[in-house]
Amino acid sequence: MEESVLPAEYQRILAAVRQAAGPVAVRQIGEVLGLDTGVRGKLEPLRGKMTKLADRGWLHKRPDGRFAARR
């Protein structure tokens, strides 16, 4: 499936993870996307989206909770 079928917000998340030098925490992606990372509740929806992307094979969720791009 092509990445273009994903909603724009999911595409932005994937792009941010791919630009990172390695596995990233949700907070790091939140910062890149301009979210208020000082409030944990603001990051939970992002964590859910990243987990969905991992469940569907777009990202890899590591045991330490960080995410990496699938190569």
PDB file of C-alpha atoms in Angstrom:
ATOM      1  CA  MET A   1       0.000   0.000   0.000  1.00  0.00           C
ATOM      2  CA  GLU A   2       1.245   3.470  -0.860  1.00  0.00           C
ATOM      3  CA  GLU A   3       1.966   5.987   1.867  1.00  0.00           C
ATOM      4  CA  SER A   4      -0.184   8.508  -0.006  1.00  0.00           C
ATOM      5  CA  VAL A   5      -3.343   6.668   1.086  1.00  0.00           C
ATOM      6  CA  LEU A   6      -2.638   7.606   4.716  1.00  0.00           C
ATOM      7  CA  PRO A   7      -4.173  10.754   6.231  1.00  0.00           C
ATOM      8  CA  ALA A   8      -1.870  13.793   6.073  1.00  0.00           C
ATOM      9  CA  GLU A   9      -1.183  13.727   9.826  1.00  0.00           C
ATOM     10  CA  TYR A  10       0.039  10.132   9.635  1.00  0.00           C
ATOM     11  CA  GLN A  11       2.234  11.022   6.660  1.00  0.00           C
ATOM     12  CA  ARG A  12       3.796  13.853   8.707  1.00  0.00           C
ATOM     13  CA  ILE A  13       4.509  11.424  11.561  1.00  0.00           C
ATOM     14  CA  LEU A  14       6.177   8.954   9.189  1.00  0.00           C
ATOM     15  CA  ALA A  15       8.268  11.707   7.615  1.00  0.00           C
ATOM     16  CA  ALA A  16       9.431  12.930  11.037  1.00  0.00           C
ATOM     17  CA  VAL A  17      10.437   9.420  12.135  1.00  0.00           C
ATOM     18  CA  ARG A  18      12.291   8.811   8.875  1.00  0.00           C
ATOM     19  CA  GLN A  19      14.243  12.060   9.212  1.00  0.00           C
ATOM     20  CA  ALA A  20      15.497  11.067  12.658  1.00  0.00           C
ATOM     21  CA  ALA A  21      18.970   9.580  12.941  1.00  0.00           C
ATOM     22  CA  GLY A  22      17.655   6.517  14.799  1.00  0.00           C
ATOM     23  CA  PRO A  23      14.823   5.306  17.014  1.00  0.00           C
ATOM     24  CA  VAL A  24      12.796   8.151  18.507  1.00  0.00           C
ATOM     25  CA  ALA A  25      10.577   8.700  21.512  1.00  0.00           C
ATOM     26  CA  VAL A  26       7.043  10.017  21.085  1.00  0.00           C
ATOM     27  CA  ARG A  27       8.110  13.272  22.783  1.00  0.00           C
ATOM     28  CA  GLN A  28      10.767  13.874  20.097  1.00  0.00           C
ATOM     29  CA  ILE A  29       8.231  13.491  17.299  1.00  0.00           C
ATOM     30  CA  GLY A  30       5.817  15.725  19.186  1.00  0.00           C
ATOM     31  CA  GLU A  31       8.477  18.433  19.288  1.00  0.00           C
ATOM     32  CA  VAL A  32       9.106  18.112  15.550  1.00  0.00           C
ATOM     33  CA  LEU A  33       5.364  18.372  14.881  1.00  0.00           C
ATOM     34  CA  GLY A  34       5.042  21.442  17.120  1.00  0.00           C
ATOM     35  CA  LEU A  35       2.948  19.849  19.872  1.00  0.00           C
ATOM     36  CA  ASP A  36       3.016  21.003  23.509  1.00  0.00           C
ATOM     37  CA  THR A  37       5.271  18.236  24.827  1.00  0.00           C
ATOM     38  CA  GLY A  38       5.241  19.558  28.393  1.00  0.00           C
ATOM     39  CA  VAL A  39       1.771  18.080  28.933  1.00  0.00           C
ATOM     40  CA  ARG A  40       1.683  14.296  28.857  1.00  0.00           C
ATOM     41  CA  GLY A  41      -1.970  14.259  27.829  1.00  0.00           C
ATOM     42  CA  LYS A  42      -1.076  16.062  24.609  1.00  0.00           C
ATOM     43  CA  LEU A  43       1.300  13.253  23.645  1.00  0.00           C
ATOM     44  CA  GLU A  44      -1.064  10.326  24.205  1.00  0.00           C
ATOM     45  CA  PRO A  45      -3.029  10.826  20.950  1.00  0.00           C
ATOM     46  CA  LEU A  46       0.292  10.952  19.087  1.00  0.00           C
ATOM     47  CA  ARG A  47       1.454   7.773  20.840  1.00  0.00           C
ATOM     48  CA  GLY A  48      -1.783   6.103  19.723  1.00  0.00           C
ATOM     49  CA  LYS A  49      -1.237   7.135  16.112  1.00  0.00           C
ATOM     50  CA  MET A  50       2.353   5.952  16.154  1.00  0.00           C
ATOM     51  CA  THR A  51       1.272   2.633  17.671  1.00  0.00           C
ATOM     52  CA  LYS A  52      -1.343   2.248  14.919  1.00  0.00           C
ATOM     53  CA  LEU A  53       1.345   2.876  12.317  1.00  0.00           C
ATOM     54  CA  ALA A  54       3.496   0.221  13.986  1.00  0.00           C
ATOM     55  CA  ASP A  55       0.606  -2.252  14.172  1.00  0.00           C
ATOM     56  CA  ARG A  56       0.043  -1.789  10.442  1.00  0.00           C
ATOM     57  CA  GLY A  57       3.723  -2.243   9.574  1.00  0.00           C
ATOM     58  CA  TRP A  58       4.659   1.353   8.741  1.00  0.00           C
ATOM     59  CA  LEU A  59       6.833   1.786  11.855  1.00  0.00           C
ATOM     60  CA  HIS A  60       8.680  -0.553  14.194  1.00  0.00           C
ATOM     61  CA  LYS A  61       7.913  -0.213  17.910  1.00  0.00           C
ATOM     62  CA  ARG A  62      10.912  -1.232  19.979  1.00  0.00           C
ATOM     63  CA  PRO A  63      10.679  -2.910  23.406  1.00  0.00           C
ATOM     64  CA  ASP A  64      11.953   0.321  25.014  1.00  0.00           C
ATOM     65  CA  GLY A  65       8.911   2.193  23.656  1.00  0.00           C
ATOM     66  CA  ARG A  66      10.768   4.103  20.972  1.00  0.00           C
ATOM     67  CA  PHE A  67       9.807   3.955  17.312  1.00  0.00           C
ATOM     68  CA  ALA A  68      11.918   3.433  14.200  1.00  0.00           C
ATOM     69  CA  ALA A  69      11.164   3.614  10.494  1.00  0.00           C
ATOM     70  CA  ARG A  70      10.791   0.344   8.633  1.00  0.00           C
ATOM     71  CA  ARG A  71      13.463   0.114   5.975  1.00  0.00           C
TER      72      ARG A  71
END
